[in-house]
mmCIF file of C-alpha atoms and ligand atoms in Angstrom:
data_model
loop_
_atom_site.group_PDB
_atom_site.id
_atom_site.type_symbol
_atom_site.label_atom_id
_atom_site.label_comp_id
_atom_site.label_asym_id
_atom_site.label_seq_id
_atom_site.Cartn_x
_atom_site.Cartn_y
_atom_site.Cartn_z
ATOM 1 C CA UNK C 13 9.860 -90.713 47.103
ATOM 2 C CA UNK C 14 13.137 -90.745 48.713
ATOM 3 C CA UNK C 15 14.244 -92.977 45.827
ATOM 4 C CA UNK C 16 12.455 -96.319 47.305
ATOM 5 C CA UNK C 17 10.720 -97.403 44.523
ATOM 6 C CA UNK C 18 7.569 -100.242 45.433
ATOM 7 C CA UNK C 19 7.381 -103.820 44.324
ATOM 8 C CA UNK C 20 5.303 -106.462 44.506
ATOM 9 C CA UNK C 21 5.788 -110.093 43.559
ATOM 10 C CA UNK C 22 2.098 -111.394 42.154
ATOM 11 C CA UNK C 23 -1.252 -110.942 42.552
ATOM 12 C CA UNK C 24 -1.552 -112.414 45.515
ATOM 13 C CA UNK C 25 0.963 -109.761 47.456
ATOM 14 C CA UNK C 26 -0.662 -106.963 45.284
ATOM 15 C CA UNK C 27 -4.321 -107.183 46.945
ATOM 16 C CA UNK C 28 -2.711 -107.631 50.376
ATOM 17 C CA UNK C 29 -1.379 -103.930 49.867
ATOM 18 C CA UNK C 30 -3.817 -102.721 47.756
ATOM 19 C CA UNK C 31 -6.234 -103.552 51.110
ATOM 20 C CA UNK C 32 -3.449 -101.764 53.206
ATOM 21 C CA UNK C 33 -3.598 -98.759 51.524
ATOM 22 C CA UNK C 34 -5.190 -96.922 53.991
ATOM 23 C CA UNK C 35 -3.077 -97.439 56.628
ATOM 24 C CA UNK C 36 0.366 -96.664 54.064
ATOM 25 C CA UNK C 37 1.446 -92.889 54.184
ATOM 26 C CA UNK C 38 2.317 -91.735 50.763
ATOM 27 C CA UNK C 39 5.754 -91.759 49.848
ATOM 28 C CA UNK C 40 5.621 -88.295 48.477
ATOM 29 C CA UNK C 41 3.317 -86.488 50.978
ATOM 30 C CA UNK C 42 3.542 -88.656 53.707
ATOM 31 C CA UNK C 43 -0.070 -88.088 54.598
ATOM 32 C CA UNK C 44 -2.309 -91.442 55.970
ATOM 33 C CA UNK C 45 -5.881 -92.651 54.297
ATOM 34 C CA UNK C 46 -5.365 -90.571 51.246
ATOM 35 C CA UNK C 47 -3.855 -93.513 49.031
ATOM 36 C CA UNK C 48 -6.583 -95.410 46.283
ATOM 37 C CA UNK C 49 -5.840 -97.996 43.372
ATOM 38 C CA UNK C 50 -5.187 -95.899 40.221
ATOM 39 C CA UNK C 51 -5.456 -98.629 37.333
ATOM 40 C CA UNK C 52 -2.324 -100.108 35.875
ATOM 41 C CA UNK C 53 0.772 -99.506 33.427
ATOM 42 C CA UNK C 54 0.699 -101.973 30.257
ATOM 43 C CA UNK C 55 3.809 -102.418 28.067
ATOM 44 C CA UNK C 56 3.724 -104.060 25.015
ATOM 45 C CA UNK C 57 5.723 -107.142 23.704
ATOM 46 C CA UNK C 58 4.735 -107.220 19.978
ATOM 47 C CA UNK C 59 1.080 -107.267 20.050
ATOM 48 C CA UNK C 60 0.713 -109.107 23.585
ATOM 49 C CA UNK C 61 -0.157 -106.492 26.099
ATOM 50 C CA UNK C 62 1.548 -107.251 29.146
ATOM 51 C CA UNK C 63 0.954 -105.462 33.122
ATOM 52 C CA UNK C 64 4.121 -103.873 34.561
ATOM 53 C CA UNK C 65 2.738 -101.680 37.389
ATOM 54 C CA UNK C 66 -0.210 -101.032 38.893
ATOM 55 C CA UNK C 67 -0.688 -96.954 39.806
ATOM 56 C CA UNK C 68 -1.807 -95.360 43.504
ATOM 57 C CA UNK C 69 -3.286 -92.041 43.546
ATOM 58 C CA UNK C 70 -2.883 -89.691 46.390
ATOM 59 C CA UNK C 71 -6.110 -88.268 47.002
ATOM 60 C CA UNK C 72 -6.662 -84.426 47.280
ATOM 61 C CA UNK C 73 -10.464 -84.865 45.740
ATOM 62 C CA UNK C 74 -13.363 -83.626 47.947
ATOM 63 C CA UNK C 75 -11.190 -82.253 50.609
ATOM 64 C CA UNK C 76 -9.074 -85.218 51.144
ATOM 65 C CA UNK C 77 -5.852 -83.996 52.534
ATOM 66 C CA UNK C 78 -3.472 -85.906 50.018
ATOM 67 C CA UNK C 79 -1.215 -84.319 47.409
ATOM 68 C CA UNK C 80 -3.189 -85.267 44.217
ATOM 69 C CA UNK C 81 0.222 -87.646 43.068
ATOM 70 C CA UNK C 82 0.254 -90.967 41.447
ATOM 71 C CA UNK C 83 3.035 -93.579 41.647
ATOM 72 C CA UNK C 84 3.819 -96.933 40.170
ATOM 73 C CA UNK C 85 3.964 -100.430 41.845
ATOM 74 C CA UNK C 86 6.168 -102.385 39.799
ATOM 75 C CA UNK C 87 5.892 -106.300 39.358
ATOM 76 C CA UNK C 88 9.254 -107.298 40.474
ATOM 77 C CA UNK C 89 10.157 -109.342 37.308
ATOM 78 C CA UNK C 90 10.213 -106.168 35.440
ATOM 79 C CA UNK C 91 13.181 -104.033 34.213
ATOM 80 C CA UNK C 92 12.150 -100.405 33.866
ATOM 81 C CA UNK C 93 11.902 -99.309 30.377
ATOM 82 C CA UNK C 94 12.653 -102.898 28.534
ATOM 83 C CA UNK C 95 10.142 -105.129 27.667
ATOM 84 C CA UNK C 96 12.744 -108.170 29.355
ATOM 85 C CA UNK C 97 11.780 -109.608 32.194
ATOM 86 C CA UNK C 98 14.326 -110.439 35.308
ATOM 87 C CA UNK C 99 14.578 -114.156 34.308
ATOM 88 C CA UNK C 100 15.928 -113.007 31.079
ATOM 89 C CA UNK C 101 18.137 -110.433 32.149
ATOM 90 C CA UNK C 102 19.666 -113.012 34.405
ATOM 91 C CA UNK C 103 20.376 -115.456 31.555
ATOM 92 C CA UNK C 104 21.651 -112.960 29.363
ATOM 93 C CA UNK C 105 24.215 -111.555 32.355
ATOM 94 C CA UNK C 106 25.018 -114.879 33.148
ATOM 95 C CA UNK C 107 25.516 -115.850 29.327
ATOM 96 C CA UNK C 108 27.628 -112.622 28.441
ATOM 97 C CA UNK C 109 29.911 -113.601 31.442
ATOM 98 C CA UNK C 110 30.608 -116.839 30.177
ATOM 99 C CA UNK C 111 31.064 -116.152 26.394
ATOM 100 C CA UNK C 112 30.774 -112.402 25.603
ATOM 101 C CA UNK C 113 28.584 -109.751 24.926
ATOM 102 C CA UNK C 114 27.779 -111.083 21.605
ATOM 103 C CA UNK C 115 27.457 -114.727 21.828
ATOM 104 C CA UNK C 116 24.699 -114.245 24.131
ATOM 105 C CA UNK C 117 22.726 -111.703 22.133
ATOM 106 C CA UNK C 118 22.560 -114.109 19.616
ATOM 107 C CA UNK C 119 21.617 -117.311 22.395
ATOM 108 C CA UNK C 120 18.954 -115.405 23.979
ATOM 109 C CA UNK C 121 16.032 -116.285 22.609
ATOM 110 C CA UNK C 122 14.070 -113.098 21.611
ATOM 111 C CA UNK C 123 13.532 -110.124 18.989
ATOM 112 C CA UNK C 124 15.925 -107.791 19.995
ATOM 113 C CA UNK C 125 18.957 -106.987 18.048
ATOM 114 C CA UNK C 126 22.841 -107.184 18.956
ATOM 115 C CA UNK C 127 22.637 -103.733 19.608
ATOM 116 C CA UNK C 128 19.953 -103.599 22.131
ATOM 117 C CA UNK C 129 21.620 -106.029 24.374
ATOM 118 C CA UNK C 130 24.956 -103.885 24.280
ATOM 119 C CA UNK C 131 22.944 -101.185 25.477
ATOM 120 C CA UNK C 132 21.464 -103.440 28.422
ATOM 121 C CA UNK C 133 24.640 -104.559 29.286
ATOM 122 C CA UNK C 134 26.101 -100.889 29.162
ATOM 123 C CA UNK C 135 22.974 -99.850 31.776
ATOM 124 C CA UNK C 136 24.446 -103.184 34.119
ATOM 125 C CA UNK C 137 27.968 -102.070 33.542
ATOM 126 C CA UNK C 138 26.610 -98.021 34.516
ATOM 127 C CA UNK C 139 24.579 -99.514 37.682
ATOM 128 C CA UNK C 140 26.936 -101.890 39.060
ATOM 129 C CA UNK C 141 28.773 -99.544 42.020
ATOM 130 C CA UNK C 142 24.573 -98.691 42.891
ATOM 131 C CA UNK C 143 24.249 -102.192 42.921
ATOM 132 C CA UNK C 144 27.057 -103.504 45.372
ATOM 133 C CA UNK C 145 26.433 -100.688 47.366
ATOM 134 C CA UNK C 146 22.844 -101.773 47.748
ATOM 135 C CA UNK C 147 24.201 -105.288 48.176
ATOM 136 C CA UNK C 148 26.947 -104.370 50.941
ATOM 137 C CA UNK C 149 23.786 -103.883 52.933
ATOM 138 C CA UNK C 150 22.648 -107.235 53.263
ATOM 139 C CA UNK C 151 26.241 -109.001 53.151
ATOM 140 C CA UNK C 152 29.939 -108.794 52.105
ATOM 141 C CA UNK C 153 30.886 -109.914 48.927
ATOM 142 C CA UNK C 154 31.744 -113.266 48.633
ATOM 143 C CA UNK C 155 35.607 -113.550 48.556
ATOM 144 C CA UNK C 156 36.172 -115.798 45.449
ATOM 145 C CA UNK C 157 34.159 -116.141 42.148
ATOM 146 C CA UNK C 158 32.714 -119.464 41.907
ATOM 147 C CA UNK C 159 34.036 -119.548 38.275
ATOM 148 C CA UNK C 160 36.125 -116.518 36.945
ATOM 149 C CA UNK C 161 35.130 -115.153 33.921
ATOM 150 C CA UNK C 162 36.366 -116.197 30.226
ATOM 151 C CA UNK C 163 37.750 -112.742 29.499
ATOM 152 C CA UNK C 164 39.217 -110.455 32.296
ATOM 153 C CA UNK C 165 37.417 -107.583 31.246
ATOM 154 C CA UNK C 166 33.646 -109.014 32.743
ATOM 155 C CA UNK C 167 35.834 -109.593 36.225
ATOM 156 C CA UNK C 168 33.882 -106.653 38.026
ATOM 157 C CA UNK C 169 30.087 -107.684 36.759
ATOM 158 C CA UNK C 170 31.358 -111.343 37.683
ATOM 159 C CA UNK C 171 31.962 -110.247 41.317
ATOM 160 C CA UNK C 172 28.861 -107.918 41.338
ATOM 161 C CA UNK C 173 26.642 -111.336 40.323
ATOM 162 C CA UNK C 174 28.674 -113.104 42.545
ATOM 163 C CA UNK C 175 27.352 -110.915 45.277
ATOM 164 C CA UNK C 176 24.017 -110.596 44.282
ATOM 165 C CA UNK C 177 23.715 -114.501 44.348
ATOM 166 C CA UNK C 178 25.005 -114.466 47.665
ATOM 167 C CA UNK C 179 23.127 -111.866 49.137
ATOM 168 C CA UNK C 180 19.977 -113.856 47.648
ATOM 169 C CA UNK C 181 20.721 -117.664 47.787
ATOM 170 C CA UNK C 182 17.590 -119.118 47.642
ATOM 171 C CA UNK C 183 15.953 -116.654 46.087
ATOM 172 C CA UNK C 184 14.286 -118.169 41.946
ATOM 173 C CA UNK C 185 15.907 -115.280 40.307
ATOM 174 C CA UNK C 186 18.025 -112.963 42.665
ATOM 175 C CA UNK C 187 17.373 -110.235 40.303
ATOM 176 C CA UNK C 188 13.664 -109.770 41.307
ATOM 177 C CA UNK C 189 14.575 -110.283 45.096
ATOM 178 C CA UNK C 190 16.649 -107.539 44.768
ATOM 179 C CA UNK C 191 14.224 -105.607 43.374
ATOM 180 C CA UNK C 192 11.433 -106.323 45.954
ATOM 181 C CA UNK C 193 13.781 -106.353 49.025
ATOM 182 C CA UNK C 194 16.068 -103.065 48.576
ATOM 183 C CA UNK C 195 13.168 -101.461 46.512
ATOM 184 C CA UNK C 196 14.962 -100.044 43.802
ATOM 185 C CA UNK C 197 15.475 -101.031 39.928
ATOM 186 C CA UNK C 198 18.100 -102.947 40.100
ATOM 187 C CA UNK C 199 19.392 -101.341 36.124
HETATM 188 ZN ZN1 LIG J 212 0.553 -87.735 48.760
#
């Protein structure tokens, strides 16, 4: 798919493409009128069953030229693989800058252990040269922090949310404009 990945924001923007279909060439194939709504991808927060992505089908049934593929159109709040949503990601980055790794797991609201949230915070610290490079793209990086971090060792991921606010400045939560304007995950 030429590692664009597809977002949408609500409802609202999802039946506006779900009604363009037709006109979209698939990402794989590239072929025109063989794209149809494919039902959606549910995760699961404790019992509550929550929508993540809603699937297209390329058709190759009765002769349609398409490549018989499906792909996902994610919600842009969501982080692939983790039941967290943007919002929450955002706090917790935020949170770990200001006091550490482990003061926020344990201020974040939320079933997961200590341990899970070093693991998110070791897929940030893995993504963040994909991430300012995506950034660099829409605007330099901003040349001071607005407040530097408590321990020197979270300087880079404050500059790489640094940049991410600026490349996003009115955005609700930057994370999920990232996600829906340079089409990729942002961890
Ligand atoms: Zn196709």
């Amino acid at each position: 798919m030429g590692g664009q990945r597809w977002f949408y924001r609500d409802d609202h923007e999802w039946l506006t493409l779900a009604q363009q279909l037709k006109q979209i060439p698939c990402p794989h194939c590239k072929a025109v009128g063989t794209l149809n709504r494919h039902g959606c991808l549910y995760g699961f927060k404790g019992q509550r069953k929550t929508l993540r992505a809603r699937r297209v089908f390329c058709s190759n049934r009765q002769a349609r030229p398409g490549c018989g593929r499906t792909f996902s159109v994610w919600l842009a709040d969501k982080i692939r693989r983790l039941s967290i949503t943007t919002d929450a990601l955002s706090r917790f980055l935020q949170l770990a800058l200001a006091a550490g790794i482990l003061a926020a797991s344990r201020d974040i609201k939320g079933q997961r252990s200590e341990r899970t949230w070093q693991r998110i915070w070791q897929r940030f610290h893995l993504a963040q040269s994909k991430i300012r490079t995506a950034l660099l793209g829409r605007c330099p990086p901003p040349q001071s922090l607005p407040r530097p971090p408590t321990n020197p060792k979270y300087q880079a991921a404050a500059h790489v949310l640094a940049h991410l606010q600026a490349a996003f400045p009115d955005a609700h939560c930057p994370l999920t404009d990232f996600q829906l304007t340079l089409r990729d995950f942002f961890i």
